[in-house]
Coordinates of C-alpha atoms in Angstrom, one line a residue:
M2 CA -63.4 -84.2 90.2
V3 CA -63.2 -85.4 87.3
R4 CA -63.3 -82.1 84.5
K5 CA -65.3 -82.9 80.9
E6 CA -64.6 -81.9 77.9
R7 CA -67.5 -80.2 76.2
S8 CA -67.8 -82.0 72.3
Y9 CA -69.9 -80.7 69.3
P10 CA -70.7 -83.4 66.7
Y11 CA -70.9 -82.6 62.9
A12 CA -67.0 -79.7 64.3
T13 CA -64.0 -79.9 64.1
A14 CA -61.3 -77.6 66.4
A15 CA -58.9 -75.6 63.8
P16 CA -55.7 -73.9 65.5
R17 CA -55.7 -70.5 66.7
G18 CA -53.4 -69.7 63.8
L19 CA -56.4 -69.9 61.2
Q20 CA -58.1 -68.9 63.4
R21 CA -56.9 -65.3 63.2
A22 CA -55.7 -65.5 58.9
A23 CA -59.8 -65.1 58.5
I24 CA -60.2 -62.6 60.9
T25 CA -57.2 -60.4 58.9
R26 CA -58.7 -61.6 55.7
R27 CA -61.9 -60.4 56.6
R28 CA -61.5 -56.9 58.0
K29 CA -58.7 -56.7 54.6
L30 CA -62.2 -57.6 52.2
S31 CA -64.1 -54.4 53.8
S32 CA -61.8 -51.9 52.8
L33 CA -61.6 -52.8 49.3
D34 CA -65.8 -51.8 50.0
R35 CA -64.4 -48.6 51.1
A36 CA -62.8 -47.6 48.7
A37 CA -64.2 -48.6 45.9
I38 CA -67.5 -47.3 46.6
A39 CA -66.2 -43.7 47.3
L40 CA -63.9 -44.2 44.0
A41 CA -67.4 -44.4 42.3
G42 CA -68.8 -42.0 44.3
L43 CA -65.7 -40.0 43.0
V44 CA -67.0 -40.5 39.3
A45 CA -70.4 -39.9 39.1
V46 CA -69.1 -36.5 40.3
G47 CA -67.3 -35.6 37.5
V48 CA -69.2 -37.4 35.4
L49 CA -71.8 -34.2 36.6
L50 CA -70.0 -32.0 36.4
L51 CA -68.6 -32.8 32.9
V52 CA -72.6 -32.4 32.3
A53 CA -72.8 -30.1 33.6
L54 CA -70.0 -27.5 32.6
G55 CA -70.6 -29.4 29.4
A56 CA -74.9 -28.2 29.8
G57 CA -73.1 -24.5 30.4
M58 CA -71.5 -24.7 27.8
Y59 CA -73.9 -25.6 25.9
G60 CA -76.6 -23.1 26.7
Y61 CA -73.4 -20.1 27.3
F62 CA -72.6 -20.7 23.5
T63 CA -76.5 -21.8 22.5
L64 CA -78.6 -18.8 24.6
F65 CA -75.8 -15.7 24.2
E66 CA -74.8 -16.8 20.2
R67 CA -71.2 -17.1 20.3
V68 CA -69.9 -18.8 17.8
L69 CA -68.7 -22.5 19.1
P70 CA -65.4 -23.4 19.9
G71 CA -62.5 -24.0 17.0
V72 CA -64.1 -22.3 14.8
R73 CA -62.0 -20.1 12.5
A74 CA -62.6 -17.4 9.0
G75 CA -59.8 -16.8 6.8
G76 CA -57.3 -18.5 9.3
I77 CA -59.2 -15.9 12.1
P78 CA -60.0 -17.8 14.9
L79 CA -63.4 -16.5 16.2
G80 CA -65.1 -19.0 19.1
G81 CA -66.0 -17.9 21.6
L82 CA -67.2 -14.1 19.3
S83 CA -70.4 -12.5 19.5
V84 CA -71.9 -12.0 15.7
D85 CA -70.0 -8.3 16.7
A86 CA -67.0 -9.2 17.9
A87 CA -66.3 -11.3 15.6
A88 CA -67.0 -8.5 13.3
E89 CA -64.6 -6.4 14.7
R90 CA -62.2 -8.7 14.7
L91 CA -62.6 -9.1 11.4
Q92 CA -62.2 -6.2 9.9
E93 CA -59.1 -4.9 12.2
R94 CA -56.8 -8.1 11.4
W95 CA -57.8 -7.8 7.9
Q96 CA -56.0 -4.4 6.9
V97 CA -53.4 -5.1 8.6
G98 CA -52.6 -8.7 7.8
S99 CA -50.3 -9.9 4.5
L100 CA -49.8 -11.7 2.4
A101 CA -47.7 -12.4 -0.6
I102 CA -48.4 -11.4 -4.7
S103 CA -46.3 -13.9 -7.0
D104 CA -45.9 -14.7 -10.6
G105 CA -43.5 -17.6 -9.8
Q106 CA -39.8 -16.1 -9.8
Q107 CA -40.6 -13.1 -7.5
S108 CA -42.7 -12.1 -4.9
W109 CA -43.4 -9.0 -3.1
A110 CA -46.2 -9.0 0.8
V111 CA -49.6 -6.7 0.5
S112 CA -52.5 -6.1 2.7
A113 CA -55.4 -7.2 0.9
A114 CA -57.1 -4.6 2.0
E115 CA -54.6 -2.0 -0.3
L116 CA -55.6 -4.5 -3.7
G117 CA -58.4 -3.7 -3.2
F118 CA -60.1 -6.7 -1.6
N119 CA -62.9 -5.7 0.9
L120 CA -64.5 -7.7 3.9
D121 CA -68.0 -8.9 4.4
A122 CA -66.6 -9.2 8.4
R123 CA -70.4 -8.8 10.0
A124 CA -71.6 -11.6 6.6
T125 CA -68.6 -13.2 7.5
A126 CA -69.0 -13.2 11.5
E127 CA -72.2 -13.9 10.4
R128 CA -71.5 -17.3 8.5
A129 CA -68.9 -18.9 11.4
L130 CA -71.9 -18.5 14.0
Q131 CA -74.1 -20.3 11.3
V132 CA -71.5 -23.6 12.1
G133 CA -73.1 -26.7 13.6
R134 CA -76.1 -24.7 14.2
G135 CA -79.2 -26.7 12.1
E136 CA -81.9 -24.3 10.2
S137 CA -83.1 -24.1 14.1
G138 CA -80.8 -22.4 14.7
W139 CA -79.6 -24.0 17.6
P140 CA -75.7 -26.5 18.5
S141 CA -76.5 -30.4 18.3
P142 CA -75.3 -31.3 21.2
F143 CA -72.4 -32.6 20.9
A144 CA -71.4 -29.6 18.0
L145 CA -68.5 -28.1 20.6
L146 CA -66.6 -32.1 20.3
Q147 CA -66.3 -31.8 16.4
Q148 CA -63.5 -31.1 15.1
P149 CA -63.0 -27.1 14.4
E150 CA -63.6 -25.6 11.0
T151 CA -62.5 -22.6 9.2
V152 CA -65.3 -20.5 7.1
A153 CA -64.3 -18.8 3.2
P154 CA -64.9 -15.1 3.9
L155 CA -67.1 -13.1 2.1
V156 CA -65.4 -11.1 -0.3
T157 CA -65.5 -8.7 -3.6
L158 CA -63.2 -7.4 -5.3
D159 CA -62.3 -3.2 -6.9
T160 CA -61.1 -4.2 -9.5
D161 CA -60.3 -0.3 -10.8
Q162 CA -58.1 -0.3 -7.4
A163 CA -56.7 -4.3 -8.1
R164 CA -55.5 -2.1 -11.4
A165 CA -53.9 1.2 -9.8
R166 CA -52.2 -1.3 -6.9
L167 CA -50.8 -3.6 -10.3
Q168 CA -49.7 -1.0 -11.4
N169 CA -47.9 0.0 -9.5
A170 CA -46.3 -3.2 -8.9
A171 CA -45.3 -4.1 -13.1
A172 CA -42.5 -2.2 -12.1
L173 CA -41.1 -4.2 -9.4
M174 CA -41.7 -6.8 -11.8
D175 CA -41.4 -7.1 -15.1
V176 CA -38.7 -8.3 -17.0
P177 CA -37.9 -6.1 -20.4
A178 CA -36.8 -8.0 -23.5
V179 CA -33.0 -8.2 -24.5
E180 CA -32.4 -6.9 -28.0
A181 CA -30.2 -9.4 -30.4
A182 CA -26.6 -7.4 -30.3
V183 CA -23.4 -7.9 -32.5
R184 CA -19.8 -8.1 -30.7
Y185 CA -16.8 -8.1 -31.2
E186 CA -14.5 -10.5 -30.5
N187 CA -10.2 -12.2 -30.8
G188 CA -11.4 -9.6 -34.4
R189 CA -14.8 -10.6 -36.0
W190 CA -17.6 -9.5 -35.1
V191 CA -20.2 -12.0 -33.1
A192 CA -23.7 -12.8 -33.2
V193 CA -25.2 -12.2 -29.7
P194 CA -28.9 -13.9 -29.1
G195 CA -32.0 -11.8 -27.9
A196 CA -33.4 -12.8 -24.6
S197 CA -38.0 -12.5 -24.1
G198 CA -38.8 -11.2 -20.9
R199 CA -41.6 -11.3 -19.3
A200 CA -44.4 -8.4 -18.1
L201 CA -47.6 -8.6 -15.3
A202 CA -50.4 -9.7 -17.3
I203 CA -52.5 -6.9 -15.4
E204 CA -56.0 -7.4 -16.9
E205 CA -55.6 -11.2 -16.8
T206 CA -54.2 -11.1 -13.0
I207 CA -57.6 -9.1 -12.3
A208 CA -59.8 -11.2 -13.6
S209 CA -58.6 -14.5 -12.5
W210 CA -59.2 -12.6 -9.5
A211 CA -62.6 -11.3 -10.0
A212 CA -63.5 -15.1 -10.5
D213 CA -63.8 -16.2 -6.4
P214 CA -61.9 -13.9 -4.5
S215 CA -62.2 -15.7 -1.7
A216 CA -60.5 -18.5 -3.1
A217 CA -58.1 -16.3 -4.1
L218 CA -56.6 -14.9 -1.1
R219 CA -57.4 -18.4 0.0
S220 CA -53.5 -19.7 0.5
G221 CA -51.9 -16.3 1.4
I222 CA -49.9 -16.0 -2.2
L223 CA -52.6 -14.1 -4.6
P224 CA -51.1 -15.5 -7.9
A225 CA -49.5 -12.9 -11.1
R226 CA -49.9 -13.7 -14.3
T227 CA -47.4 -12.9 -17.0
R228 CA -46.9 -12.6 -20.4
E229 CA -44.1 -13.7 -22.5
V230 CA -41.8 -10.0 -24.6
P231 CA -40.0 -11.5 -26.9
P232 CA -37.4 -9.2 -28.7
A233 CA -37.8 -7.5 -31.6
R234 CA -34.9 -8.6 -32.3
M235 CA -33.6 -12.3 -31.7
D236 CA -31.5 -13.3 -33.9
A237 CA -27.7 -10.8 -35.2
S238 CA -26.2 -13.0 -37.5
A239 CA -27.1 -10.9 -40.6
E240 CA -25.3 -8.5 -38.8
A241 CA -22.2 -9.9 -37.3
E242 CA -21.7 -11.4 -40.8
R243 CA -22.3 -7.5 -42.5
L244 CA -20.2 -5.8 -40.1
N245 CA -17.3 -8.7 -40.2
A246 CA -17.9 -7.6 -44.6
M247 CA -17.5 -3.8 -43.3
L248 CA -13.9 -3.9 -41.5
N249 CA -12.6 -5.3 -44.3
V250 CA -12.9 -2.4 -46.0
P251 CA -10.3 0.0 -45.0
L252 CA -11.3 3.4 -42.8
R253 CA -9.6 6.4 -44.4
L254 CA -8.1 9.4 -43.7
S255 CA -6.4 12.7 -45.8
A256 CA -4.9 14.6 -43.8
F257 CA -2.9 17.9 -46.0
D258 CA 0.2 19.3 -44.4
P259 CA -0.4 22.9 -46.4
V260 CA 3.1 24.3 -45.0
T261 CA 5.6 21.2 -46.2
G262 CA 2.7 19.6 -49.0
E263 CA 3.0 17.0 -47.9
T264 CA -1.0 14.1 -47.6
L265 CA -0.7 12.1 -43.7
D266 CA -2.2 9.1 -44.6
L267 CA -4.2 7.3 -41.9
S268 CA -5.5 3.7 -42.1
I269 CA -7.6 3.1 -39.2
P270 CA -7.5 -1.4 -38.7
P271 CA -10.3 -3.5 -37.9
Q272 CA -9.0 -3.4 -34.0
D273 CA -9.9 -0.5 -33.5
L274 CA -12.7 0.4 -36.4
A275 CA -14.8 -2.1 -34.9
A276 CA -14.9 0.6 -31.2
M277 CA -16.1 3.1 -33.8
V278 CA -18.6 1.0 -34.7
R279 CA -23.4 1.7 -33.8
V280 CA -25.5 -0.4 -34.9
Q281 CA -29.1 2.0 -34.6
E282 CA -31.8 -0.1 -32.8
G283 CA -35.0 -1.0 -35.3
T284 CA -32.8 0.0 -38.2
Q285 CA -30.1 -1.9 -38.2
Q286 CA -28.5 0.7 -39.5
I287 CA -25.2 0.8 -39.1
T288 CA -22.2 4.1 -38.2
L289 CA -19.7 5.1 -36.5
D290 CA -19.8 7.0 -33.6
P291 CA -18.2 10.7 -34.8
A292 CA -17.2 10.7 -31.5
A293 CA -15.7 7.7 -30.7
F294 CA -13.4 8.9 -34.2
S295 CA -12.6 11.7 -32.5
A296 CA -10.9 10.3 -29.9
F297 CA -9.2 7.6 -32.6
L298 CA -7.3 10.9 -34.2
Q299 CA -6.8 12.6 -30.7
N300 CA -4.4 9.6 -30.2
W301 CA -2.7 8.7 -33.2
Q302 CA -1.6 12.6 -34.1
A303 CA 0.8 12.0 -31.0
G304 CA 2.6 10.9 -33.2
M305 CA 2.9 13.8 -35.1
G306 CA 4.9 15.3 -33.0
S307 CA 4.2 18.8 -31.0
E308 CA 4.0 21.1 -33.2
R309 CA 1.2 20.1 -35.5
Y310 CA -2.5 18.2 -35.0
L311 CA -5.4 17.0 -37.0
D312 CA -7.8 19.5 -38.0
E313 CA -11.1 21.5 -39.8
V314 CA -11.3 16.4 -40.9
Q315 CA -14.7 17.3 -42.9
D316 CA -17.5 15.5 -44.2
L317 CA -18.4 13.1 -40.2
D318 CA -21.6 13.9 -41.1
R319 CA -20.8 11.9 -43.1
L320 CA -18.6 9.2 -41.5
A321 CA -20.3 5.6 -42.2
E322 CA -21.1 6.7 -46.4
L323 CA -17.6 7.5 -46.3
W324 CA -16.7 4.7 -45.3
Q325 CA -18.2 2.1 -47.2
S326 CA -17.8 3.7 -50.2
G327 CA -14.1 3.8 -49.6
Q328 CA -13.6 7.2 -50.3
P329 CA -11.1 9.6 -47.6
L330 CA -12.0 12.3 -44.9
Q331 CA -10.4 14.9 -45.9
A332 CA -8.4 16.7 -42.9
R333 CA -6.3 19.6 -42.6
V334 CA -2.6 19.5 -40.5
R335 CA -2.6 23.2 -38.5
Y336 CA 0.8 24.5 -36.1
R337 CA 0.6 25.9 -33.6
P338 CA 3.3 28.9 -31.7
V339 CA 6.5 27.8 -31.4
P340 CA 9.5 29.1 -28.4
Y341 CA 12.7 30.4 -29.9
T342 CA 16.0 31.4 -28.8
V343 CA 17.0 34.9 -30.1
Q344 CA 21.1 34.3 -30.9
P345 CA 23.6 37.2 -30.7
G346 CA 23.3 38.9 -34.1
D347 CA 19.6 38.1 -34.4
T348 CA 16.3 42.4 -35.1
L349 CA 13.3 41.1 -35.2
L350 CA 13.6 42.1 -39.4
S351 CA 15.9 38.9 -39.6
V352 CA 14.1 36.8 -37.8
S353 CA 11.5 37.8 -39.4
Y354 CA 13.0 36.2 -43.0
E355 CA 14.8 33.6 -41.7
V356 CA 11.5 32.2 -40.0
G357 CA 9.1 32.8 -43.5
I358 CA 6.9 35.0 -40.4
P359 CA 6.4 38.6 -41.4
W360 CA 8.0 41.1 -38.6
F361 CA 4.7 43.0 -37.6
L362 CA 3.1 39.0 -37.0
I363 CA 5.9 37.9 -34.5
R364 CA 5.5 41.1 -32.5
D365 CA 2.4 40.5 -31.7
A366 CA 2.6 37.3 -31.1
N367 CA 5.2 38.8 -27.7
P368 CA 3.0 41.8 -26.6
G369 CA 5.5 43.9 -24.7
M370 CA 8.3 42.2 -26.5
D371 CA 11.1 45.7 -27.5
T372 CA 11.3 45.4 -31.6
E373 CA 13.6 47.6 -31.8
S374 CA 16.1 45.9 -29.3
L375 CA 16.3 41.4 -28.7
S376 CA 19.5 39.7 -26.6
A377 CA 21.1 36.9 -27.8
G378 CA 19.5 34.3 -25.4
Q379 CA 15.7 35.5 -24.5
Q380 CA 12.8 33.6 -25.6
I381 CA 10.5 34.5 -27.8
T382 CA 6.8 33.4 -28.8
L383 CA 7.5 32.6 -33.1
P384 CA 3.3 32.0 -34.8
P385 CA 2.5 28.9 -35.8
K386 CA 4.1 28.0 -39.7
D387 CA 1.0 29.2 -40.9
I388 CA -0.7 32.2 -39.7
N389 CA 0.4 33.0 -43.9
L390 CA -2.4 30.4 -44.5
P391 CA -6.0 32.6 -43.9
L392 CA -7.9 31.5 -46.3
P393 CA -8.8 27.7 -46.8
V394 CA -6.6 25.4 -48.7
V395 CA -7.1 24.8 -52.7
R396 CA -5.4 21.2 -51.9
A397 CA -5.0 20.4 -55.9
K398 CA -2.7 23.1 -56.4
R399 CA -0.3 24.1 -55.6
I400 CA 2.7 26.9 -56.6
V401 CA 7.0 26.4 -56.0
I402 CA 8.5 29.5 -56.4
S403 CA 12.8 28.7 -56.1
I404 CA 14.6 32.0 -54.7
S405 CA 18.0 30.9 -56.0
Q406 CA 17.2 29.5 -58.6
Q407 CA 14.6 32.2 -60.4
R408 CA 11.5 29.9 -61.7
L409 CA 8.6 29.0 -60.8
W410 CA 6.6 25.8 -61.7
S411 CA 2.5 25.1 -60.3
Y412 CA 1.4 21.8 -60.2
Q413 CA -2.6 20.5 -60.4
D414 CA -2.8 16.9 -58.0
G415 CA 0.8 16.7 -58.0
Q416 CA 1.8 16.2 -61.1
L417 CA 3.7 19.5 -63.4
R418 CA 1.9 21.5 -64.8
T419 CA 3.8 24.6 -66.2
Q420 CA 7.5 26.5 -65.5
S421 CA 8.0 30.2 -65.3
I422 CA 11.7 31.6 -66.1
I423 CA 11.5 35.3 -63.0
S424 CA 12.6 37.5 -61.3
T425 CA 12.1 38.5 -57.3
G426 CA 13.3 41.0 -55.5
I427 CA 16.2 42.8 -55.1
A428 CA 19.1 42.5 -52.3
R429 CA 17.8 46.3 -50.3
S430 CA 13.7 44.5 -50.8
P431 CA 14.2 41.0 -51.2
T432 CA 11.3 38.2 -51.7
M433 CA 10.1 36.8 -48.3
A434 CA 10.9 33.1 -47.9
G435 CA 8.0 31.1 -47.0
V436 CA 4.8 29.1 -47.4
F437 CA 2.2 31.3 -48.1
Q438 CA -1.1 31.8 -50.2
V439 CA -3.0 33.2 -53.6
R440 CA -4.6 35.6 -50.7
S441 CA -6.4 38.0 -53.8
H442 CA -6.1 38.2 -57.9
D443 CA -6.6 42.5 -58.9
I444 CA -5.8 42.5 -62.7
N445 CA -3.5 45.3 -63.0
A446 CA -2.5 46.4 -59.5
Y447 CA -1.1 50.0 -58.9
A448 CA 1.8 50.7 -56.2
S449 CA 2.4 54.6 -55.5
N450 CA 5.8 53.8 -53.8
W451 CA 7.3 53.6 -57.5
D452 CA 4.8 54.8 -60.2
L453 CA 4.0 51.3 -61.7
W454 CA 1.4 49.1 -62.7
M455 CA 1.9 45.5 -62.3
P456 CA -1.1 43.8 -64.5
H457 CA -2.9 40.9 -63.4
F458 CA -1.5 41.4 -60.0
M459 CA -1.6 38.0 -57.0
G460 CA -1.3 39.6 -53.7
I461 CA 0.3 36.9 -51.5
Y462 CA 1.8 38.3 -47.9
E463 CA 1.8 41.2 -46.6
A464 CA 5.6 42.3 -46.1
S465 CA 4.4 45.3 -43.0
P466 CA 0.2 46.1 -42.1
G467 CA -1.2 47.6 -45.5
F468 CA 1.8 46.6 -48.1
M469 CA 1.4 43.0 -50.0
N470 CA 3.8 41.5 -52.4
G471 CA 2.4 38.2 -55.0
I472 CA 2.7 37.7 -58.0
H473 CA 2.5 39.8 -61.5
G474 CA 3.7 40.0 -65.4
L475 CA 6.0 42.6 -66.1
P476 CA 5.1 46.1 -64.8
L477 CA 4.1 49.4 -66.8
L478 CA 5.6 52.2 -65.4
S479 CA 2.7 55.9 -66.0
S480 CA 5.2 57.1 -68.6
G481 CA 4.1 54.1 -71.1
V482 CA 7.3 52.0 -69.9
R483 CA 7.9 48.4 -69.5
L484 CA 10.1 46.6 -67.2
W485 CA 12.6 44.4 -66.3
G486 CA 11.6 42.2 -69.7
N487 CA 15.0 41.8 -70.6
V488 CA 16.4 40.8 -67.4
L489 CA 14.0 38.2 -66.1
G490 CA 16.1 35.1 -64.8
S491 CA 17.6 37.5 -62.4
P492 CA 15.9 39.5 -59.3
A493 CA 14.9 42.5 -60.6
S494 CA 11.8 43.7 -58.0
Y495 CA 10.8 46.0 -54.7
G496 CA 9.5 42.2 -52.8
C497 CA 7.5 40.6 -55.5
I498 CA 7.5 37.5 -58.1
I499 CA 7.5 39.1 -61.7
L500 CA 6.5 36.6 -65.2
T501 CA 6.0 37.4 -68.0
L502 CA 2.5 39.0 -69.8
Q503 CA 1.1 36.2 -71.5
E504 CA 2.8 33.8 -68.1
A505 CA 1.0 36.2 -65.8
E506 CA -2.6 36.3 -67.2
E507 CA -2.4 32.3 -67.5
L508 CA -1.4 31.9 -63.9
Y509 CA -4.2 34.4 -62.8
A510 CA -7.1 32.4 -65.0
W511 CA -5.4 28.9 -62.9
A512 CA -4.9 30.2 -59.4
D513 CA -7.8 30.6 -57.1
E514 CA -7.5 32.5 -54.0
G515 CA -6.3 29.3 -51.2
T516 CA -3.7 28.4 -53.4
V517 CA -0.8 27.8 -51.4
V518 CA 2.6 29.2 -52.7
E519 CA 6.1 28.0 -50.8
I520 CA 9.0 30.1 -51.9
Q521 CA 12.2 28.9 -51.2
P522 CA 15.5 30.6 -50.3

């Protein structure tokens, strides 16, 4: 039986491999269709969710009157808050928030509340609520998508509080002016120019803040205005020139030693004088500092030795005046007590005559000393050499007496004035050598021990307590006999110095109390 193949009139038979590939493509297209449908569904759901979320947020911020997201007031975030909550947050942050006051060179931190900036928190919160809302009060559908916005806080300034706070701050911010001065450098006075300072301009600063308190706070740095404070004296060149001229005039001191009769002259050099100069503020008066001058003298007098020192420096209150007039200051040399080693054979009286100090003064300088018995090697204290000069010294006058020559000379301003032949004490009642003073005047003194009168008597030292030796004219006995007129030039008295009647009267009138009497051996 013969099998016949079926034939299709308009078709061509395909290979089996191609048939399978076609079937596979149909299956893949079906999977993509399903994924696309699923994705489209998810997108639709997402859009619906976003729309729902946006609608929900819109409804929340609209129906519950919440501040839109991103809204700030003075840097404080208020988004999502009600007016009450926003006002509360503003008030809390306002109290603790800090800003800076700056004058451009320095600054310090302070809170706005401290300075008197008062925030209307409620009104500011209500202003924040209106951001993104029209006149109807409803936000536009796209308000939630807008950029964040900052609201200026509604602020007022309490100027009295601001003024009080700035007055306290002025102590920190004010820079005092530097007055022109003079300085001693390398042997000359040089002028140091002054410099302006600055002061906080409180009223101008407050006025700038009060003009727009909100704007003043916007940057967080409050500008403080200052004003220049010029010095009272910007240039000291004139003072420097005047000082340099003054330094050419030496400051002089004349210190008189009444014991030796010498005058110690001191001329203070410019480099030492400069340290004593003071320029008074305002008046520019140039003076010398007495304390600095005294300190200089303390150092200078070290060269005088340990026994002597300066005392009674006169006219310190006229220091600058005397300096510029060229007149010296006057001072007196004083003496200190000194130790003495007793030598073999010494007695209190012999030591007294040796050093020219009355015996009872040596006794008083050594309390508890046995005056009847001195032992060799014993240490005693001698009173100062000027102990016999209790009165202010008359510097211009001096009387010099020589026991060995039996002569008296008087000097005025260092020049010989008179010369006299005299008589001093006899051996058993000698005249003491030493430096003494005219201490009293008695026109006609009476000596009861010898029953005689001593015309024009000037007491000069106590030989013993209450017994004064002195200078006088020829004595007169109560009987009327004039003594020693024919023996002048030889020792004759009981310790006094005797002159003729005329010479004694003339010396009595000339020699003031305080005139130094130097008696040489």
